[in-house]
């Protein structure tokens, strides 16, 4: 079947955010039929040439990815002295990047698993892209602690496979080792959850394939899916089980990451508020990245009728709510430091506001606390340009949050004689930029070759809506 270009359809962005009492607004606009939904999603993969903007973005992102490879190679051959790490800031740029990317990877599984368990139908158009974002963000996150060990060729020492030639065992009481298990488990379950949800859509790609290699590839990936009642029954059971398994992981993985800091004695880190604070911040930053990706993606591939303004508005409401929680956590940190009466804790937070890194702290406050407040206004929540700009600010703010926690706390601890000022080197900066290139490259390849929207689930939502409308009209007629 020939692919239908978005230009062949009416691409007007219909506002479906208006609430009508007694009746739910449709989640998919233009009265799209099942065939139109399939054509729209398959267009990106079946079109012989993607849009010009895709080529431009891909060229830029692959260039940045190659730069990342050069930086990592330079690091391995030269040593981590090429970074700006110093005494006392032994943890610096790379750990900031690690926590940032893990947080970004948080929202994908949250959208898919938790909203699925709560039967929130609005997840269906955005969950696939969000799940993909999770996988790619975890790939970026895993890279930083791996290269931070310095001698990456002996990183297998971390694996508890038994006494090795040096009789070294991992320190199981260390939260850093818990991180290894938490993040790897989270990545595995997220990958399975993402792949399981794609199987029916991969079978659709297989059935529409026009070349032998595409038919074989998508046929292999779809695991012989036929769409029979037995397949659907087993698929829904397995998807539900994976959602139930992934939900506690969503909460646990960033809690464990927060333990890296909360179990230490460093002023500014030793606080019980970190686990919920980190989880809320991860959801906040993850939704920000989903909006950053989907605003251009839906316009690029003509998916405005599937990823509608209602979906975007709901995500912006989540950003507003979690941003407010994060702002509350910032305030509580100060209150706890004052109420606890510990002079070192009080100095740590005063130093954040007025010390040599005050510029980073106030950048964090402006981006994370102030910028989301525009979403109190519906006009801003439903404007693609405004929400995209705010989402960029959220991404910047969340990166600076990790910078504030890691660098400021380490640079000035108990002894003034050991204080130091950390500055990143050009290798640090280019490695961070390169990680964004890797993330974007993976996402662009996903948009080009895999179903960006969960077709089968969206059709289920359309069916429910049409059924409800039919009942409503039937009741009105009688």
PDB file of C-alpha atoms in Angstrom, residues 14-157:
ATOM      1  CA  UNK A  14      -7.248  21.310  15.624  1.00  0.00           C
ATOM      2  CA  UNK A  15      -7.761  22.461  19.202  1.00  0.00           C
ATOM      3  CA  UNK A  16      -9.282  19.529  21.104  1.00  0.00           C
ATOM      4  CA  UNK A  17      -8.529  20.969  24.534  1.00  0.00           C
ATOM      5  CA  UNK A  18     -11.989  22.493  24.938  1.00  0.00           C
ATOM      6  CA  UNK A  19     -14.008  20.713  27.604  1.00  0.00           C
ATOM      7  CA  UNK A  20     -17.673  20.013  26.856  1.00  0.00           C
ATOM      8  CA  UNK A  21     -19.721  19.136  29.982  1.00  0.00           C
ATOM      9  CA  UNK A  22     -20.882  15.548  29.921  1.00  0.00           C
ATOM     10  CA  UNK A  23     -18.726  14.585  26.974  1.00  0.00           C
ATOM     11  CA  UNK A  24     -15.038  13.783  26.584  1.00  0.00           C
ATOM     12  CA  UNK A  25     -13.100  15.516  23.837  1.00  0.00           C
ATOM     13  CA  UNK A  26     -11.670  13.233  21.197  1.00  0.00           C
ATOM     14  CA  UNK A  27      -7.995  12.379  21.617  1.00  0.00           C
ATOM     15  CA  UNK A  28      -7.463  11.828  17.879  1.00  0.00           C
ATOM     16  CA  UNK A  29      -8.754  14.573  15.602  1.00  0.00           C
ATOM     17  CA  UNK A  30      -9.963  14.809  11.977  1.00  0.00           C
ATOM     18  CA  UNK A  31     -12.275  11.805  12.489  1.00  0.00           C
ATOM     19  CA  UNK A  32      -9.364   9.615  11.449  1.00  0.00           C
ATOM     20  CA  UNK A  33     -10.227   6.112  10.310  1.00  0.00           C
ATOM     21  CA  UNK A  34      -8.084   3.113  11.241  1.00  0.00           C
ATOM     22  CA  UNK A  35      -6.566   3.111   7.746  1.00  0.00           C
ATOM     23  CA  UNK A  36      -5.648   6.814   7.998  1.00  0.00           C
ATOM     24  CA  UNK A  37      -3.970   6.241  11.362  1.00  0.00           C
ATOM     25  CA  UNK A  38      -1.909   3.408   9.885  1.00  0.00           C
ATOM     26  CA  UNK A  39      -0.960   5.458   6.814  1.00  0.00           C
ATOM     27  CA  UNK A  40       0.077   8.448   8.915  1.00  0.00           C
ATOM     28  CA  UNK A  41       2.349   6.442  11.215  1.00  0.00           C
ATOM     29  CA  UNK A  42       3.838   4.314   8.433  1.00  0.00           C
ATOM     30  CA  UNK A  43       4.607   7.318   6.268  1.00  0.00           C
ATOM     31  CA  UNK A  44       7.883   8.129   8.024  1.00  0.00           C
ATOM     32  CA  UNK A  45       9.227   4.616   7.472  1.00  0.00           C
ATOM     33  CA  UNK A  46       7.748   3.965   4.016  1.00  0.00           C
ATOM     34  CA  UNK A  47       8.542   7.268   2.372  1.00  0.00           C
ATOM     35  CA  UNK A  48      11.608   6.863   0.109  1.00  0.00           C
ATOM     36  CA  UNK A  49      13.008  10.161   1.369  1.00  0.00           C
ATOM     37  CA  UNK A  50      12.343  11.719   4.780  1.00  0.00           C
ATOM     38  CA  UNK A  51      11.812  15.493   5.045  1.00  0.00           C
ATOM     39  CA  UNK A  52      14.814  17.758   4.412  1.00  0.00           C
ATOM     40  CA  UNK A  53      14.790  18.849   8.058  1.00  0.00           C
ATOM     41  CA  UNK A  54      15.392  15.217   9.067  1.00  0.00           C
ATOM     42  CA  UNK A  55      18.550  15.096   6.916  1.00  0.00           C
ATOM     43  CA  UNK A  56      19.804  18.369   8.375  1.00  0.00           C
ATOM     44  CA  UNK A  57      19.170  17.246  11.948  1.00  0.00           C
ATOM     45  CA  UNK A  58      20.731  13.847  11.267  1.00  0.00           C
ATOM     46  CA  UNK A  59      23.862  15.396   9.759  1.00  0.00           C
ATOM     47  CA  UNK A  60      24.324  17.644  12.786  1.00  0.00           C
ATOM     48  CA  UNK A  61      23.641  14.925  15.345  1.00  0.00           C
ATOM     49  CA  UNK A  62      25.945  12.356  13.715  1.00  0.00           C
ATOM     50  CA  UNK A  63      28.700  14.974  13.575  1.00  0.00           C
ATOM     51  CA  UNK A  64      28.282  15.555  17.293  1.00  0.00           C
ATOM     52  CA  UNK A  65      28.261  11.796  17.904  1.00  0.00           C
ATOM     53  CA  UNK A  66      31.573  11.430  16.055  1.00  0.00           C
ATOM     54  CA  UNK A  67      32.943  14.255  18.179  1.00  0.00           C
ATOM     55  CA  UNK A  68      31.845  12.322  21.272  1.00  0.00           C
ATOM     56  CA  UNK A  69      33.731   9.285  19.985  1.00  0.00           C
ATOM     57  CA  UNK A  70      36.856  11.392  19.517  1.00  0.00           C
ATOM     58  CA  UNK A  71      36.576  12.815  23.035  1.00  0.00           C
ATOM     59  CA  UNK A  72      36.160   9.377  24.597  1.00  0.00           C
ATOM     60  CA  UNK A  73      39.080   8.018  22.571  1.00  0.00           C
ATOM     61  CA  UNK A  74      41.233  10.962  23.633  1.00  0.00           C
ATOM     62  CA  UNK A  75      40.213  10.334  27.237  1.00  0.00           C
ATOM     63  CA  UNK A  76      41.101   6.645  27.102  1.00  0.00           C
ATOM     64  CA  UNK A  77      44.516   7.268  25.592  1.00  0.00           C
ATOM     65  CA  UNK A  78      45.354  10.239  27.804  1.00  0.00           C
ATOM     66  CA  UNK A  79      43.574   9.612  31.118  1.00  0.00           C
ATOM     67  CA  UNK A  80      40.929  11.484  33.069  1.00  0.00           C
ATOM     68  CA  UNK A  81      43.396  14.272  33.745  1.00  0.00           C
ATOM     69  CA  UNK A  82      41.977  15.855  30.587  1.00  0.00           C
ATOM     70  CA  UNK A  83      38.862  16.605  32.615  1.00  0.00           C
ATOM     71  CA  UNK A  84      38.616  19.505  35.024  1.00  0.00           C
ATOM     72  CA  UNK A  85      38.213  17.280  38.094  1.00  0.00           C
ATOM     73  CA  UNK A  86      40.335  18.442  40.987  1.00  0.00           C
ATOM     74  CA  UNK A  87      40.595  18.195  44.735  1.00  0.00           C
ATOM     75  CA  UNK A  88      38.031  18.469  46.339  1.00  0.00           C
ATOM     76  CA  UNK A  89      35.708  18.155  43.283  1.00  0.00           C
ATOM     77  CA  UNK A  90      36.535  14.583  42.326  1.00  0.00           C
ATOM     78  CA  UNK A  91      32.985  14.036  41.133  1.00  0.00           C
ATOM     79  CA  UNK A  92      32.177  16.674  38.611  1.00  0.00           C
ATOM     80  CA  UNK A  93      30.961  17.000  35.045  1.00  0.00           C
ATOM     81  CA  UNK A  94      30.577  13.297  34.231  1.00  0.00           C
ATOM     82  CA  UNK A  95      28.493  12.472  37.322  1.00  0.00           C
ATOM     83  CA  UNK A  96      26.351  15.545  36.650  1.00  0.00           C
ATOM     84  CA  UNK A  97      25.757  14.220  33.136  1.00  0.00           C
ATOM     85  CA  UNK A  98      25.028  10.717  34.435  1.00  0.00           C
ATOM     86  CA  UNK A  99      22.336  11.863  36.873  1.00  0.00           C
ATOM     87  CA  UNK A 100      20.885  14.214  34.251  1.00  0.00           C
ATOM     88  CA  UNK A 101      20.483  11.468  31.624  1.00  0.00           C
ATOM     89  CA  UNK A 102      19.114   8.954  34.126  1.00  0.00           C
ATOM     90  CA  UNK A 103      16.500  11.522  35.077  1.00  0.00           C
ATOM     91  CA  UNK A 104      15.588  12.051  31.430  1.00  0.00           C
ATOM     92  CA  UNK A 105      15.143   8.323  31.068  1.00  0.00           C
ATOM     93  CA  UNK A 106      12.660   8.366  33.917  1.00  0.00           C
ATOM     94  CA  UNK A 107       9.582   9.768  32.197  1.00  0.00           C
ATOM     95  CA  UNK A 108       9.314   7.267  29.354  1.00  0.00           C
ATOM     96  CA  UNK A 109       8.549   4.268  31.499  1.00  0.00           C
ATOM     97  CA  UNK A 110       6.491   6.457  33.815  1.00  0.00           C
ATOM     98  CA  UNK A 111       4.207   7.493  30.940  1.00  0.00           C
ATOM     99  CA  UNK A 112       3.919   3.950  29.672  1.00  0.00           C
ATOM    100  CA  UNK A 113       3.695   1.909  32.836  1.00  0.00           C
ATOM    101  CA  UNK A 114       2.001   4.038  35.461  1.00  0.00           C
ATOM    102  CA  UNK A 115      -0.443   5.775  33.122  1.00  0.00           C
ATOM    103  CA  UNK A 116      -1.228   2.375  31.579  1.00  0.00           C
ATOM    104  CA  UNK A 117      -2.044   0.904  34.983  1.00  0.00           C
ATOM    105  CA  UNK A 118      -4.267   3.895  35.729  1.00  0.00           C
ATOM    106  CA  UNK A 119      -5.982   3.498  32.334  1.00  0.00           C
ATOM    107  CA  UNK A 120      -5.098   6.978  31.126  1.00  0.00           C
ATOM    108  CA  UNK A 121      -5.912   6.875  27.407  1.00  0.00           C
ATOM    109  CA  UNK A 122      -4.001  10.069  26.603  1.00  0.00           C
ATOM    110  CA  UNK A 123      -0.742   8.172  26.969  1.00  0.00           C
ATOM    111  CA  UNK A 124      -1.333   6.152  23.796  1.00  0.00           C
ATOM    112  CA  UNK A 125      -0.072   8.721  21.283  1.00  0.00           C
ATOM    113  CA  UNK A 126       3.070   9.673  23.193  1.00  0.00           C
ATOM    114  CA  UNK A 127       4.153   6.546  25.045  1.00  0.00           C
ATOM    115  CA  UNK A 128       6.112   4.984  22.178  1.00  0.00           C
ATOM    116  CA  UNK A 129       8.355   8.005  21.632  1.00  0.00           C
ATOM    117  CA  UNK A 130       8.735   8.473  25.390  1.00  0.00           C
ATOM    118  CA  UNK A 131       9.778   4.831  25.854  1.00  0.00           C
ATOM    119  CA  UNK A 132      12.330   5.189  23.063  1.00  0.00           C
ATOM    120  CA  UNK A 133      13.629   8.314  24.773  1.00  0.00           C
ATOM    121  CA  UNK A 134      14.118   6.270  27.949  1.00  0.00           C
ATOM    122  CA  UNK A 135      16.285   3.703  26.194  1.00  0.00           C
ATOM    123  CA  UNK A 136      18.438   6.297  24.446  1.00  0.00           C
ATOM    124  CA  UNK A 137      18.838   8.402  27.595  1.00  0.00           C
ATOM    125  CA  UNK A 138      19.925   5.371  29.624  1.00  0.00           C
ATOM    126  CA  UNK A 139      22.516   4.574  26.934  1.00  0.00           C
ATOM    127  CA  UNK A 140      23.932   8.081  27.354  1.00  0.00           C
ATOM    128  CA  UNK A 141      23.749   7.819  31.159  1.00  0.00           C
ATOM    129  CA  UNK A 142      25.562   4.501  31.299  1.00  0.00           C
ATOM    130  CA  UNK A 143      28.472   5.858  29.309  1.00  0.00           C
ATOM    131  CA  UNK A 144      29.577   8.437  31.900  1.00  0.00           C
ATOM    132  CA  UNK A 145      30.243   6.270  34.989  1.00  0.00           C
ATOM    133  CA  UNK A 146      31.823   3.718  32.673  1.00  0.00           C
ATOM    134  CA  UNK A 147      34.434   6.127  31.359  1.00  0.00           C
ATOM    135  CA  UNK A 148      34.778   7.772  34.761  1.00  0.00           C
ATOM    136  CA  UNK A 149      36.527   4.693  36.149  1.00  0.00           C
ATOM    137  CA  UNK A 150      39.557   5.706  34.106  1.00  0.00           C
ATOM    138  CA  UNK A 151      40.824   2.236  33.259  1.00  0.00           C
ATOM    139  CA  UNK A 152      37.759   1.047  31.402  1.00  0.00           C
ATOM    140  CA  UNK A 153      39.483  -2.172  30.345  1.00  0.00           C
ATOM    141  CA  UNK A 154      39.227  -3.507  33.917  1.00  0.00           C
ATOM    142  CA  UNK A 155      35.653  -2.427  34.542  1.00  0.00           C
ATOM    143  CA  UNK A 156      34.693  -6.083  34.799  1.00  0.00           C
ATOM    144  CA  UNK A 157      36.026  -5.863  38.372  1.00  0.00           C
TER     145      UNK A 157
END
